[in-house]
Coordinates of C-alpha atoms and ligand atoms in Angstrom, one line a residue:
M240 CA -11.8 1.6 -19.9
S241 CA -9.6 0.0 -17.3
L242 CA -6.6 1.9 -16.1
P243 CA -3.3 0.7 -14.7
P244 CA -2.9 0.9 -10.9
L245 CA -1.9 4.3 -9.5
V246 CA 0.6 2.9 -7.0
E247 CA 3.2 0.1 -6.8
P248 CA 2.6 -2.6 -4.1
A249 CA 4.3 -2.4 -0.8
A250 CA 6.9 -5.1 -0.2
E251 CA 4.8 -7.1 2.2
L252 CA 1.9 -7.1 4.6
T253 CA 2.6 -7.9 8.3
V254 CA 0.8 -10.7 10.1
D255 CA -1.4 -8.0 11.8
E256 CA -2.3 -6.6 8.4
V257 CA -3.2 -9.9 6.9
R258 CA -5.5 -10.5 9.8
R259 CA -7.1 -7.1 9.6
Y260 CA -7.6 -7.0 5.9
S261 CA -8.6 -10.7 5.4
R262 CA -12.0 -9.8 3.9
H263 CA -10.3 -7.8 1.2
L264 CA -7.5 -10.4 0.6
I265 CA -10.0 -13.1 -0.3
I266 CA -11.6 -11.0 -3.0
P267 CA -9.8 -12.1 -6.1
D268 CA -9.7 -8.6 -7.7
V269 CA -8.2 -7.1 -4.6
G270 CA -6.1 -9.9 -3.1
M271 CA -2.6 -9.5 -1.7
A272 CA -1.4 -7.3 -4.6
G273 CA -4.3 -4.9 -4.3
Q274 CA -4.0 -4.6 -0.5
K275 CA -0.3 -4.0 -0.8
R276 CA -1.0 -1.2 -3.2
L277 CA -3.5 0.4 -0.8
K278 CA -0.8 0.1 1.9
N279 CA 1.6 2.1 -0.3
A280 CA -1.0 4.7 -1.3
K281 CA -1.1 8.3 -0.3
V282 CA -4.5 9.9 -0.5
L283 CA -5.4 13.4 0.5
C284 CA -9.0 14.3 1.5
V285 CA -9.8 17.9 0.9
G286 CA -12.3 18.8 3.7
A287 CA -13.3 16.8 6.7
G288 CA -17.0 17.7 6.4
G289 CA -20.0 16.0 4.9
L290 CA -18.2 14.1 2.2
G291 CA -14.8 14.0 3.9
S292 CA -16.2 12.3 7.0
P293 CA -17.4 9.0 5.4
A294 CA -14.5 9.1 2.9
L295 CA -11.9 9.3 5.5
L296 CA -13.5 6.6 7.7
Y297 CA -13.7 4.1 4.9
L298 CA -10.3 5.0 3.4
A299 CA -8.8 4.4 6.8
A300 CA -10.6 1.1 7.4
A301 CA -9.6 -0.1 3.9
G302 CA -5.9 0.3 4.8
V303 CA -4.8 3.2 2.7
G304 CA -1.3 3.7 4.1
T305 CA -1.1 7.4 4.2
L306 CA -4.1 9.6 4.6
G307 CA -3.9 13.4 4.5
V308 CA -6.7 15.6 5.8
I309 CA -6.9 19.3 5.1
D310 CA -9.5 21.5 6.8
F311 CA -9.2 24.9 8.4
D312 CA -12.6 24.9 10.1
V313 CA -13.6 23.8 13.6
V314 CA -16.4 21.4 14.5
D315 CA -19.7 23.1 15.0
E316 CA -22.8 21.5 16.5
S317 CA -24.7 21.9 13.2
N318 CA -22.1 19.7 11.5
L319 CA -22.9 16.6 13.6
Q320 CA -26.1 15.8 11.6
R321 CA -23.9 14.5 8.8
Q322 CA -20.2 14.8 9.6
V323 CA -20.0 11.5 11.3
I324 CA -16.2 11.5 11.8
H325 CA -16.7 14.1 14.5
G326 CA -18.6 13.6 17.8
Q327 CA -20.2 15.7 20.5
S328 CA -16.9 16.1 22.4
D329 CA -15.2 17.4 19.3
V330 CA -17.3 20.5 19.1
G331 CA -15.0 23.5 19.0
R332 CA -11.9 21.4 17.9
P333 CA -10.2 21.8 14.6
K334 CA -11.9 19.4 12.1
A335 CA -8.5 18.1 10.8
E336 CA -7.4 17.0 14.3
S337 CA -10.7 15.5 15.2
A338 CA -10.8 13.6 11.9
A339 CA -7.2 12.4 12.5
D340 CA -8.1 11.0 15.9
S341 CA -11.1 9.1 14.5
V342 CA -8.9 7.6 11.7
K343 CA -6.3 6.4 14.2
E344 CA -9.0 4.9 16.3
I345 CA -10.4 2.9 13.4
N346 CA -7.0 1.9 12.0
P347 CA -3.8 2.7 13.9
L348 CA -1.8 1.3 11.0
V349 CA -2.7 4.4 8.9
K350 CA -0.2 7.2 8.9
V351 CA -2.3 10.4 9.2
V352 CA -1.0 13.8 7.9
V353 CA -2.9 16.7 9.4
H354 CA -3.1 19.9 7.4
N355 CA -4.9 22.2 9.8
E356 CA -5.1 25.1 7.4
A357 CA -7.0 26.4 4.4
L358 CA -6.1 25.1 1.0
T359 CA -4.9 28.2 -0.9
T360 CA -3.2 29.0 -4.2
D361 CA 0.0 29.3 -2.1
N362 CA 0.0 25.8 -0.7
V363 CA -2.2 23.6 -3.0
M364 CA 0.6 22.6 -5.5
E365 CA 3.0 21.6 -2.7
I366 CA 0.4 19.7 -0.7
F367 CA -1.1 17.8 -3.7
A368 CA 2.4 16.9 -5.0
A369 CA 2.9 14.6 -1.9
Y370 CA -0.2 12.5 -2.7
D371 CA -1.1 9.9 -5.4
L372 CA -4.8 10.7 -5.4
I373 CA -7.1 13.5 -4.1
V374 CA -10.6 13.1 -2.8
D375 CA -12.4 16.4 -3.2
G376 CA -15.0 17.0 -0.5
T377 CA -15.2 20.7 -0.8
D378 CA -18.4 22.6 -0.6
N379 CA -17.7 25.8 -2.6
F380 CA -17.0 26.6 -6.2
A381 CA -13.8 28.6 -5.6
T382 CA -12.0 25.7 -4.0
R383 CA -13.5 23.2 -6.5
Y384 CA -11.9 25.1 -9.5
M385 CA -8.7 25.4 -7.6
V386 CA -8.6 21.7 -6.8
N387 CA -9.3 20.9 -10.4
D388 CA -6.7 23.2 -11.8
A389 CA -4.0 22.1 -9.4
A390 CA -4.8 18.4 -10.1
V391 CA -4.6 18.9 -13.9
L392 CA -1.4 20.9 -13.7
L393 CA 0.2 18.2 -11.6
G394 CA -1.3 15.4 -13.8
K395 CA -3.0 13.8 -10.7
P396 CA -6.4 12.2 -10.7
Y397 CA -9.1 13.2 -8.2
V398 CA -12.4 11.9 -7.1
W399 CA -15.1 14.6 -7.0
G400 CA -18.4 14.6 -5.3
S401 CA -21.1 17.1 -4.6
I402 CA -24.3 17.1 -2.5
Y403 CA -27.4 19.2 -2.1
R404 CA -30.6 18.3 -0.3
F405 CA -31.5 14.8 -1.8
D406 CA -29.2 15.1 -4.9
G407 CA -25.7 13.9 -5.3
Q408 CA -23.1 13.7 -8.1
A409 CA -19.7 12.1 -8.4
S410 CA -17.0 11.7 -11.0
V411 CA -13.3 11.0 -11.4
F412 CA -11.5 13.8 -13.2
W413 CA -8.1 12.9 -14.7
A414 CA -7.0 14.9 -17.6
E415 CA -4.5 12.2 -18.7
H416 CA -7.3 9.8 -19.4
G417 CA -10.5 11.9 -19.7
P418 CA -12.2 15.2 -19.0
C419 CA -11.5 17.6 -16.2
Y420 CA -14.1 19.5 -14.1
R421 CA -13.8 22.5 -16.4
C422 CA -14.7 20.3 -19.4
L423 CA -18.0 19.6 -17.6
Y424 CA -18.4 23.1 -16.0
P425 CA -16.4 25.6 -18.0
E426 CA -17.8 28.5 -16.1
P427 CA -18.8 28.8 -12.4
P428 CA -22.5 29.5 -11.9
P429 CA -23.5 33.2 -11.5
P430 CA -23.0 34.2 -7.9
G431 CA -26.0 33.6 -5.8
M432 CA -27.7 31.3 -8.3
V433 CA -26.7 28.0 -6.8
P434 CA -27.5 27.8 -3.1
S435 CA -24.9 26.1 -0.8
C436 CA -25.8 23.4 1.6
A437 CA -25.6 26.0 4.4
E438 CA -28.4 27.9 2.5
G439 CA -30.4 25.0 1.1
G440 CA -29.7 22.1 3.4
V441 CA -28.6 18.6 2.8
L442 CA -29.9 15.2 3.9
G443 CA -27.2 13.9 6.2
V444 CA -27.1 10.3 4.9
L445 CA -26.7 11.6 1.3
C446 CA -23.1 12.4 2.4
A447 CA -22.5 8.7 3.0
S448 CA -24.0 7.7 -0.4
I449 CA -21.7 10.0 -2.3
G450 CA -18.7 9.7 0.0
S451 CA -18.8 5.9 -0.4
I452 CA -18.9 6.2 -4.2
Q453 CA -15.8 8.4 -3.9
V454 CA -14.0 5.8 -1.7
N455 CA -15.0 3.1 -4.1
E456 CA -13.5 4.9 -7.0
A457 CA -10.4 5.8 -5.0
I458 CA -9.8 2.1 -4.2
K459 CA -10.3 1.1 -7.9
L460 CA -7.9 3.7 -9.1
L461 CA -5.2 2.8 -6.5
A462 CA -5.5 -0.9 -7.2
G463 CA -6.1 -0.6 -10.9
I464 CA -9.4 -2.6 -10.9
G465 CA -12.8 -2.3 -12.5
E466 CA -14.2 0.5 -14.6
P467 CA -13.2 3.9 -13.1
L468 CA -15.7 6.8 -13.2
V469 CA -13.5 8.6 -15.6
G470 CA -15.5 10.3 -18.3
R471 CA -18.8 9.6 -16.6
L472 CA -20.9 11.6 -14.2
M473 CA -22.8 9.6 -11.6
I474 CA -26.1 11.3 -10.6
Y475 CA -28.0 10.1 -7.6
D476 CA -31.5 11.0 -6.6
A477 CA -32.2 9.9 -3.1
L478 CA -35.9 10.7 -3.2
E479 CA -36.6 8.7 -6.4
M480 CA -33.9 6.3 -5.4
N481 CA -32.1 6.0 -8.7
Y482 CA -28.6 6.3 -10.0
R483 CA -27.8 7.2 -13.5
S484 CA -24.5 7.9 -15.2
V485 CA -24.0 10.2 -18.1
K486 CA -21.0 10.4 -20.4
V487 CA -18.8 13.4 -20.0
R488 CA -16.4 14.0 -22.9
R489 CA -13.2 15.8 -22.8
D490 CA -13.7 19.3 -24.3
P491 CA -11.0 19.9 -26.9
E492 CA -11.6 23.7 -26.3
C493 CA -11.1 23.4 -22.5
V494 CA -9.1 26.3 -21.4
L495 CA -7.1 24.0 -19.0
C496 CA -6.8 20.5 -20.6
G497 CA -7.8 21.3 -24.2
K498 CA -5.7 21.5 -27.3
N499 CA -4.7 25.2 -26.8
P500 CA -4.9 25.8 -23.1
T501 CA -4.9 29.4 -21.9
V502 CA -4.9 28.5 -18.2
T503 CA -1.3 27.2 -17.7
Q504 CA -0.9 28.0 -14.1
L505 CA -3.2 28.6 -11.1
L506 CA -5.4 31.6 -11.2
D507 CA -4.4 34.4 -8.8
D508 CA -7.8 34.6 -7.1
Y509 CA -10.4 31.8 -7.3
E510 CA -12.9 33.8 -5.1
A511 CA -12.9 36.5 -7.7
F512 CA -13.2 34.0 -10.5
C513 CA -16.3 32.6 -8.9
G514 CA -17.5 36.1 -7.9
A515 CA -18.4 36.1 -4.3
V516 CA -21.0 38.7 -5.3
S517 CA -21.7 40.2 -8.8
E518 CA -20.4 43.6 -9.8
E519 CA -24.0 45.0 -9.7
A520 CA -24.4 43.7 -6.2
Q521 CA -21.1 45.2 -5.1
E522 CA -22.0 48.5 -6.6
A523 CA -25.4 48.5 -5.0
A524 CA -24.0 47.6 -1.6
S525 CA -21.3 50.2 -1.6
G526 CA -22.5 53.0 0.8
S527 CA -25.8 51.2 1.4
T528 CA -24.7 48.6 3.9
I529 CA -25.6 48.8 7.5
T530 CA -24.5 46.6 10.5
A531 CA -26.8 44.3 12.4
A532 CA -26.3 46.6 15.4
E533 CA -27.5 49.6 13.4
L534 CA -30.6 47.7 12.3
K535 CA -31.3 47.0 16.0
S536 CA -30.9 50.6 17.0
W537 CA -33.2 51.7 14.1
Q538 CA -35.8 49.2 15.3
D539 CA -35.4 50.4 18.9
K540 CA -35.8 54.0 17.9
G541 CA -39.0 53.2 15.9
E542 CA -37.5 54.3 12.6
N543 CA -39.8 54.0 9.6
I544 CA -38.2 50.9 8.1
Y545 CA -39.5 47.8 6.3
V546 CA -37.2 44.8 7.1
I547 CA -37.2 42.0 4.4
D548 CA -35.6 38.6 4.9
V549 CA -34.7 37.3 1.4
R550 CA -33.8 33.8 2.5
E551 CA -35.8 30.7 1.9
P552 CA -38.8 29.7 4.1
N553 CA -37.0 26.9 5.8
E554 CA -34.2 29.2 6.8
Y555 CA -36.6 31.7 8.1
E556 CA -38.3 29.1 10.3
I557 CA -35.0 28.1 11.9
V558 CA -34.0 31.6 12.9
S559 CA -35.2 35.1 11.9
I560 CA -34.7 38.7 12.9
P561 CA -37.7 39.9 14.8
G562 CA -40.0 42.0 12.7
A563 CA -38.5 40.9 9.4
V564 CA -40.9 39.9 6.5
L565 CA -40.0 36.9 4.5
I566 CA -39.8 37.5 0.7
P567 CA -37.3 35.0 -0.9
K568 CA -34.8 36.2 -3.3
G569 CA -36.4 34.5 -6.3
E570 CA -39.5 36.8 -6.0
F571 CA -37.2 39.8 -6.5
L572 CA -35.3 38.2 -9.4
N573 CA -38.6 37.4 -11.3
G574 CA -40.0 40.9 -10.4
S575 CA -43.1 39.7 -8.5
A576 CA -42.1 41.1 -5.2
L577 CA -41.5 44.6 -6.3
E578 CA -45.0 46.0 -6.6
G579 CA -45.9 45.0 -3.1
L580 CA -43.1 47.0 -1.5
P581 CA -44.1 50.0 0.6
Q582 CA -43.2 53.3 -1.0
D583 CA -43.2 55.3 2.2
K584 CA -40.7 53.2 4.2
K585 CA -37.0 52.6 4.0
I586 CA -36.3 49.1 2.7
V587 CA -33.8 47.1 4.8
L588 CA -32.8 43.7 3.2
H589 CA -31.0 40.9 4.8
C590 CA -30.1 37.2 4.2
K591 CA -27.9 34.8 6.0
S592 CA -24.5 36.3 5.3
G593 CA -25.1 39.4 3.1
A594 CA -24.4 37.9 -0.4
R595 CA -28.0 37.2 -1.5
S596 CA -29.3 40.5 0.1
A597 CA -26.7 42.4 -1.9
E598 CA -28.0 40.8 -5.1
V599 CA -31.5 41.7 -4.2
L600 CA -30.4 45.3 -3.2
A601 CA -29.2 45.8 -6.8
V602 CA -32.7 44.8 -8.1
V603 CA -34.6 46.9 -5.6
K604 CA -32.5 50.0 -6.1
S605 CA -32.8 49.8 -9.9
A606 CA -36.6 49.6 -9.4
G607 CA -36.5 53.0 -7.8
F608 CA -36.0 52.4 -4.1
S609 CA -32.8 54.3 -4.1
D610 CA -32.5 54.6 -0.3
A611 CA -32.7 50.9 0.3
V612 CA -30.0 49.2 2.3
H613 CA -28.9 45.7 3.3
V614 CA -27.4 44.3 6.4
G615 CA -23.7 43.3 6.0
G616 CA -23.2 39.8 7.5
G617 CA -26.9 39.1 7.6
V618 CA -28.5 36.9 10.2
L619 CA -25.1 35.5 11.2
S620 CA -23.9 38.9 12.2
W621 CA -27.2 39.6 14.0
I622 CA -26.7 36.4 16.1
K623 CA -23.1 37.3 16.8
T624 CA -23.6 41.0 17.7
V625 CA -27.2 41.5 18.7
D626 CA -28.7 38.3 20.0
P627 CA -26.3 35.4 20.7
S628 CA -29.2 33.4 22.3
L629 CA -30.5 32.6 18.8
P630 CA -29.4 29.3 17.2
A631 CA -26.7 29.6 14.6
Y632 CA -27.3 27.5 11.5
Ligands
ZN229 ZN1 -10.8 20.2 -19.2

């Protein structure tokens, strides 16, 4: 299925532009007309992180006339392993500004629009409306569903990508011509079931593999060439080194783009829709949450406690709270960890940020350890308030 180009061509290319883009211009499928379309195109990249970095660099180099970048975060040292649009001297700077500087350095002919803010239900419709195409480089389900809903409601196509460890996926969602993200994933995964890259890690170069697929698809859509990745999901396995694509059909029952849609505007709260933590976990944590500083003072006073880190072994190796025993969350969910727990000590659970430990707390409490607690904010809070000399990750 080929689709008509998304944008009309610009009136002309300057002499400088003809020189700069000559390797595009001599490709018959791109040519002068295609390059003029890129010049006229307005593309928004959501996130200047792992996927946004290569995407923005290549969109800029390709001559996309207007590039928007939205990110509320600042560059952290742990980003530099994969977020190649930022450099050492950018650590601490807003990502959107750092990315904009790199784009201008690569191609001063690109107009960059910096959105140094979080994408929210209050601004997403207005921001998206100003662009022809969106490249989604977000790393969390709440934003992903919001991006999808806004794009469908506005009738805009977007190029989606996702990465985890050695596995990547990409697709183009455009409800006018194919399925939307909700057709593929009608429900967000249960909270805590799918680890994020911050929890599970990601091979840095995987970002380039998936980000470049996203740019490839963006260029095809803008110029109206080739077979777009509409209605297909591309799955990349970097360890096996294979790509396969599976058909994704539009779901006639889709709540957003189906025959009888029930979602006709943005949801009020995407965080709640994706459930930061489950109801059981919230209930278990209520009144049973301590701070990292409290844990430290319990340890200093020699309280009779048993501290359990429910993260994964790799995370434990990077940084751990002194005295904590590693028992990954999965061993609680399958029940195997329960019988080994000491009956005569108070159980103190923690993870990286407090979400996984709250889930485990619900399991532990319902197994009879009613005085168990978890550490709000987890290791991150420990590093911040107790021992800033530990490496943040
Ligand atoms: Zn749909």
